[in-house]
Amino acid sequence: MSARSKARKRALDILFQADVRGDEPAVVLAAEAQRAASEPARQASWLYAREIVDGVIDHRDEIDEQIVTHARDWKLERMPAVDRAVLRIGVWELLFNDEVPSAVAIDEAVELAKEFSTDESGSFVHGVLGRIARTA
C-alpha cells in the first residue's frame, strides 16, 4: 500500500472521529499529531494525512456544498459518517489538490468506502465524486 493510501486512511480516521464525537477536526488532528511524533516510521503517511485534514478544514463549506449538490436527494446529515468523511477527502483531492489525478482520487475514495462502510457506499461515493469531477 502506498504512503498516500495510508495517509488517506489516517485522514479518514481523523475526520470520522471528529464527526462521531462532535469534536472539531483540528482538535482530533492535534491529538493525532502528538501520536505521530512518536512514530517516525509513519512520517510519510502522516504528512499527507495532515495536508488532507487541513484542506478539508480550510474548505469545509465548499466541500460540503459540492457533496450536497451532487448527492441527489441525500442530505449530508443522513449519510453514514464514514461516507461523509470519505467524500470530504475525495472532494478535497478533486478540487484542491492538483497533484492527484481525478481518476485516482475517485478510485481511492471508492476503495475506502468499500473497505470501511456499507455495501452500497462504494457505488454511492463513485457516483457523487464522478458528478463532481465532471463539473470541476
PDB file of C-alpha atoms in Angstrom, residues 2-134:
ATOM      1  CA  SER A   2       1.353   3.404  -0.951  1.00  0.00           C
ATOM      2  CA  ALA A   3       2.111   6.130   1.582  1.00  0.00           C
ATOM      3  CA  ARG A   4      -0.705   8.222   0.135  1.00  0.00           C
ATOM      4  CA  SER A   5      -3.209   5.381   0.521  1.00  0.00           C
ATOM      5  CA  LYS A   6      -2.133   5.004   4.143  1.00  0.00           C
ATOM      6  CA  ALA A   7      -2.436   8.763   4.577  1.00  0.00           C
ATOM      7  CA  ARG A   8      -5.993   8.700   3.254  1.00  0.00           C
ATOM      8  CA  LYS A   9      -6.854   6.036   5.827  1.00  0.00           C
ATOM      9  CA  ARG A  10      -5.342   8.174   8.589  1.00  0.00           C
ATOM     10  CA  ALA A  11      -7.238  11.233   7.363  1.00  0.00           C
ATOM     11  CA  LEU A  12     -10.437   9.163   7.243  1.00  0.00           C
ATOM     12  CA  ASP A  13      -9.885   8.082  10.834  1.00  0.00           C
ATOM     13  CA  ILE A  14      -9.356  11.672  11.979  1.00  0.00           C
ATOM     14  CA  LEU A  15     -12.366  13.077  10.127  1.00  0.00           C
ATOM     15  CA  PHE A  16     -14.596  10.176  11.203  1.00  0.00           C
ATOM     16  CA  GLN A  17     -13.571  10.519  14.856  1.00  0.00           C
ATOM     17  CA  ALA A  18     -14.257  14.239  14.832  1.00  0.00           C
ATOM     18  CA  ASP A  19     -17.657  13.746  13.206  1.00  0.00           C
ATOM     19  CA  VAL A  20     -18.810  10.943  15.516  1.00  0.00           C
ATOM     20  CA  ARG A  21     -17.534  12.587  18.693  1.00  0.00           C
ATOM     21  CA  GLY A  22     -18.785  16.032  17.729  1.00  0.00           C
ATOM     22  CA  ASP A  23     -15.264  17.433  18.049  1.00  0.00           C
ATOM     23  CA  GLU A  24     -13.634  19.930  15.767  1.00  0.00           C
ATOM     24  CA  PRO A  25     -11.371  18.139  13.271  1.00  0.00           C
ATOM     25  CA  ALA A  26      -8.498  20.416  14.349  1.00  0.00           C
ATOM     26  CA  VAL A  27      -8.716  19.036  17.906  1.00  0.00           C
ATOM     27  CA  VAL A  28      -8.542  15.428  16.717  1.00  0.00           C
ATOM     28  CA  LEU A  29      -5.772  16.386  14.282  1.00  0.00           C
ATOM     29  CA  ALA A  30      -3.711  17.893  17.117  1.00  0.00           C
ATOM     30  CA  ALA A  31      -4.065  14.715  19.191  1.00  0.00           C
ATOM     31  CA  GLU A  32      -3.026  12.623  16.202  1.00  0.00           C
ATOM     32  CA  ALA A  33      -0.040  14.929  15.613  1.00  0.00           C
ATOM     33  CA  GLN A  34       1.231  14.165  19.109  1.00  0.00           C
ATOM     34  CA  ARG A  35       0.843  10.449  18.465  1.00  0.00           C
ATOM     35  CA  ALA A  36       2.548  10.729  15.075  1.00  0.00           C
ATOM     36  CA  ALA A  37       5.563  12.481  16.587  1.00  0.00           C
ATOM     37  CA  SER A  38       6.408   9.258  18.400  1.00  0.00           C
ATOM     38  CA  GLU A  39       6.146   7.170  15.219  1.00  0.00           C
ATOM     39  CA  PRO A  40       8.880   8.313  12.818  1.00  0.00           C
ATOM     40  CA  ALA A  41       8.384   5.234  10.612  1.00  0.00           C
ATOM     41  CA  ARG A  42       4.921   6.511   9.688  1.00  0.00           C
ATOM     42  CA  GLN A  43       6.077  10.058   8.917  1.00  0.00           C
ATOM     43  CA  ALA A  44       5.460   9.827   5.155  1.00  0.00           C
ATOM     44  CA  SER A  45       1.802   8.946   5.558  1.00  0.00           C
ATOM     45  CA  TRP A  46       1.327  11.442   8.377  1.00  0.00           C
ATOM     46  CA  LEU A  47       2.378  14.454   6.298  1.00  0.00           C
ATOM     47  CA  TYR A  48      -0.183  13.818   3.576  1.00  0.00           C
ATOM     48  CA  ALA A  49      -2.895  12.879   6.097  1.00  0.00           C
ATOM     49  CA  ARG A  50      -2.356  16.228   7.794  1.00  0.00           C
ATOM     50  CA  GLU A  51      -2.481  18.023   4.428  1.00  0.00           C
ATOM     51  CA  ILE A  52      -5.820  16.340   3.648  1.00  0.00           C
ATOM     52  CA  VAL A  53      -7.378  17.145   7.015  1.00  0.00           C
ATOM     53  CA  ASP A  54      -6.107  20.737   6.961  1.00  0.00           C
ATOM     54  CA  GLY A  55      -7.516  21.089   3.443  1.00  0.00           C
ATOM     55  CA  VAL A  56     -10.901  19.724   4.470  1.00  0.00           C
ATOM     56  CA  ILE A  57     -10.952  22.093   7.445  1.00  0.00           C
ATOM     57  CA  ASP A  58      -9.995  25.084   5.271  1.00  0.00           C
ATOM     58  CA  HIS A  59     -12.564  24.324   2.543  1.00  0.00           C
ATOM     59  CA  ARG A  60     -15.282  22.552   4.543  1.00  0.00           C
ATOM     60  CA  ASP A  61     -18.205  24.731   3.469  1.00  0.00           C
ATOM     61  CA  GLU A  62     -17.364  24.500  -0.224  1.00  0.00           C
ATOM     62  CA  ILE A  63     -16.674  20.762   0.012  1.00  0.00           C
ATOM     63  CA  ASP A  64     -19.951  20.084   1.824  1.00  0.00           C
ATOM     64  CA  GLU A  65     -21.836  22.230  -0.686  1.00  0.00           C
ATOM     65  CA  GLN A  66     -20.404  20.165  -3.540  1.00  0.00           C
ATOM     66  CA  ILE A  67     -21.384  16.926  -1.800  1.00  0.00           C
ATOM     67  CA  VAL A  68     -24.954  18.063  -1.122  1.00  0.00           C
ATOM     68  CA  THR A  69     -25.346  19.448  -4.644  1.00  0.00           C
ATOM     69  CA  HIS A  70     -24.194  16.221  -6.305  1.00  0.00           C
ATOM     70  CA  ALA A  71     -25.530  13.609  -3.868  1.00  0.00           C
ATOM     71  CA  ARG A  72     -29.006  13.647  -5.450  1.00  0.00           C
ATOM     72  CA  ASP A  73     -31.633  13.713  -2.716  1.00  0.00           C
ATOM     73  CA  TRP A  74     -29.227  12.896   0.120  1.00  0.00           C
ATOM     74  CA  LYS A  75     -28.802  15.300   2.986  1.00  0.00           C
ATOM     75  CA  LEU A  76     -25.330  15.385   4.482  1.00  0.00           C
ATOM     76  CA  GLU A  77     -26.591  14.503   7.966  1.00  0.00           C
ATOM     77  CA  ARG A  78     -28.397  11.401   6.626  1.00  0.00           C
ATOM     78  CA  MET A  79     -25.217   9.916   5.133  1.00  0.00           C
ATOM     79  CA  PRO A  80     -23.208   7.446   7.180  1.00  0.00           C
ATOM     80  CA  ALA A  81     -20.365   9.247   8.961  1.00  0.00           C
ATOM     81  CA  VAL A  82     -17.789   7.154   7.095  1.00  0.00           C
ATOM     82  CA  ASP A  83     -19.284   8.158   3.745  1.00  0.00           C
ATOM     83  CA  ARG A  84     -19.219  11.842   4.721  1.00  0.00           C
ATOM     84  CA  ALA A  85     -15.550  11.588   5.660  1.00  0.00           C
ATOM     85  CA  VAL A  86     -14.636   9.658   2.506  1.00  0.00           C
ATOM     86  CA  LEU A  87     -16.498  12.135   0.318  1.00  0.00           C
ATOM     87  CA  ARG A  88     -14.820  15.089   2.007  1.00  0.00           C
ATOM     88  CA  ILE A  89     -11.406  13.559   1.315  1.00  0.00           C
ATOM     89  CA  GLY A  90     -12.328  12.779  -2.288  1.00  0.00           C
ATOM     90  CA  VAL A  91     -13.768  16.223  -2.974  1.00  0.00           C
ATOM     91  CA  TRP A  92     -10.727  17.911  -1.440  1.00  0.00           C
ATOM     92  CA  GLU A  93      -8.435  15.872  -3.693  1.00  0.00           C
ATOM     93  CA  LEU A  94     -10.581  16.562  -6.762  1.00  0.00           C
ATOM     94  CA  LEU A  95     -10.911  20.300  -6.263  1.00  0.00           C
ATOM     95  CA  PHE A  96      -7.905  21.405  -4.248  1.00  0.00           C
ATOM     96  CA  ASN A  97      -5.010  19.020  -4.923  1.00  0.00           C
ATOM     97  CA  ASP A  98      -3.692  19.273  -8.460  1.00  0.00           C
ATOM     98  CA  GLU A  99      -1.090  16.554  -7.760  1.00  0.00           C
ATOM     99  CA  VAL A 100      -3.740  13.817  -7.652  1.00  0.00           C
ATOM    100  CA  PRO A 101      -5.438  12.861 -10.932  1.00  0.00           C
ATOM    101  CA  SER A 102      -9.230  12.809 -10.703  1.00  0.00           C
ATOM    102  CA  ALA A 103      -9.420   9.098 -11.508  1.00  0.00           C
ATOM    103  CA  VAL A 104      -7.007   8.295  -8.670  1.00  0.00           C
ATOM    104  CA  ALA A 105      -8.916  10.457  -6.180  1.00  0.00           C
ATOM    105  CA  ILE A 106     -12.179   8.735  -7.113  1.00  0.00           C
ATOM    106  CA  ASP A 107     -10.719   5.206  -7.091  1.00  0.00           C
ATOM    107  CA  GLU A 108      -9.047   5.714  -3.716  1.00  0.00           C
ATOM    108  CA  ALA A 109     -12.251   7.110  -2.194  1.00  0.00           C
ATOM    109  CA  VAL A 110     -14.303   4.218  -3.565  1.00  0.00           C
ATOM    110  CA  GLU A 111     -11.849   1.716  -2.089  1.00  0.00           C
ATOM    111  CA  LEU A 112     -12.057   3.410   1.328  1.00  0.00           C
ATOM    112  CA  ALA A 113     -15.856   3.323   1.167  1.00  0.00           C
ATOM    113  CA  LYS A 114     -15.878  -0.357   0.188  1.00  0.00           C
ATOM    114  CA  GLU A 115     -13.481  -1.244   2.988  1.00  0.00           C
ATOM    115  CA  PHE A 116     -14.968   0.808   5.818  1.00  0.00           C
ATOM    116  CA  SER A 117     -18.628   1.476   5.035  1.00  0.00           C
ATOM    117  CA  THR A 118     -21.759  -0.235   3.708  1.00  0.00           C
ATOM    118  CA  ASP A 119     -22.091  -2.489   0.672  1.00  0.00           C
ATOM    119  CA  GLU A 120     -23.721   0.345  -1.273  1.00  0.00           C
ATOM    120  CA  SER A 121     -21.224   3.013  -0.247  1.00  0.00           C
ATOM    121  CA  GLY A 122     -18.670   2.306  -2.962  1.00  0.00           C
ATOM    122  CA  SER A 123     -21.115   2.975  -5.782  1.00  0.00           C
ATOM    123  CA  PHE A 124     -22.626   5.947  -3.928  1.00  0.00           C
ATOM    124  CA  VAL A 125     -19.203   7.565  -3.446  1.00  0.00           C
ATOM    125  CA  HIS A 126     -18.280   6.813  -7.051  1.00  0.00           C
ATOM    126  CA  GLY A 127     -21.448   8.459  -8.344  1.00  0.00           C
ATOM    127  CA  VAL A 128     -21.103  11.621  -6.241  1.00  0.00           C
ATOM    128  CA  LEU A 129     -17.417  12.107  -6.972  1.00  0.00           C
ATOM    129  CA  GLY A 130     -17.886  11.315 -10.651  1.00  0.00           C
ATOM    130  CA  ARG A 131     -20.534  14.023 -10.958  1.00  0.00           C
ATOM    131  CA  ILE A 132     -18.297  16.500  -9.130  1.00  0.00           C
ATOM    132  CA  ALA A 133     -15.320  15.635 -11.352  1.00  0.00           C
ATOM    133  CA  ARG A 134     -17.384  16.230 -14.491  1.00  0.00           C
TER     134      ARG A 134
END
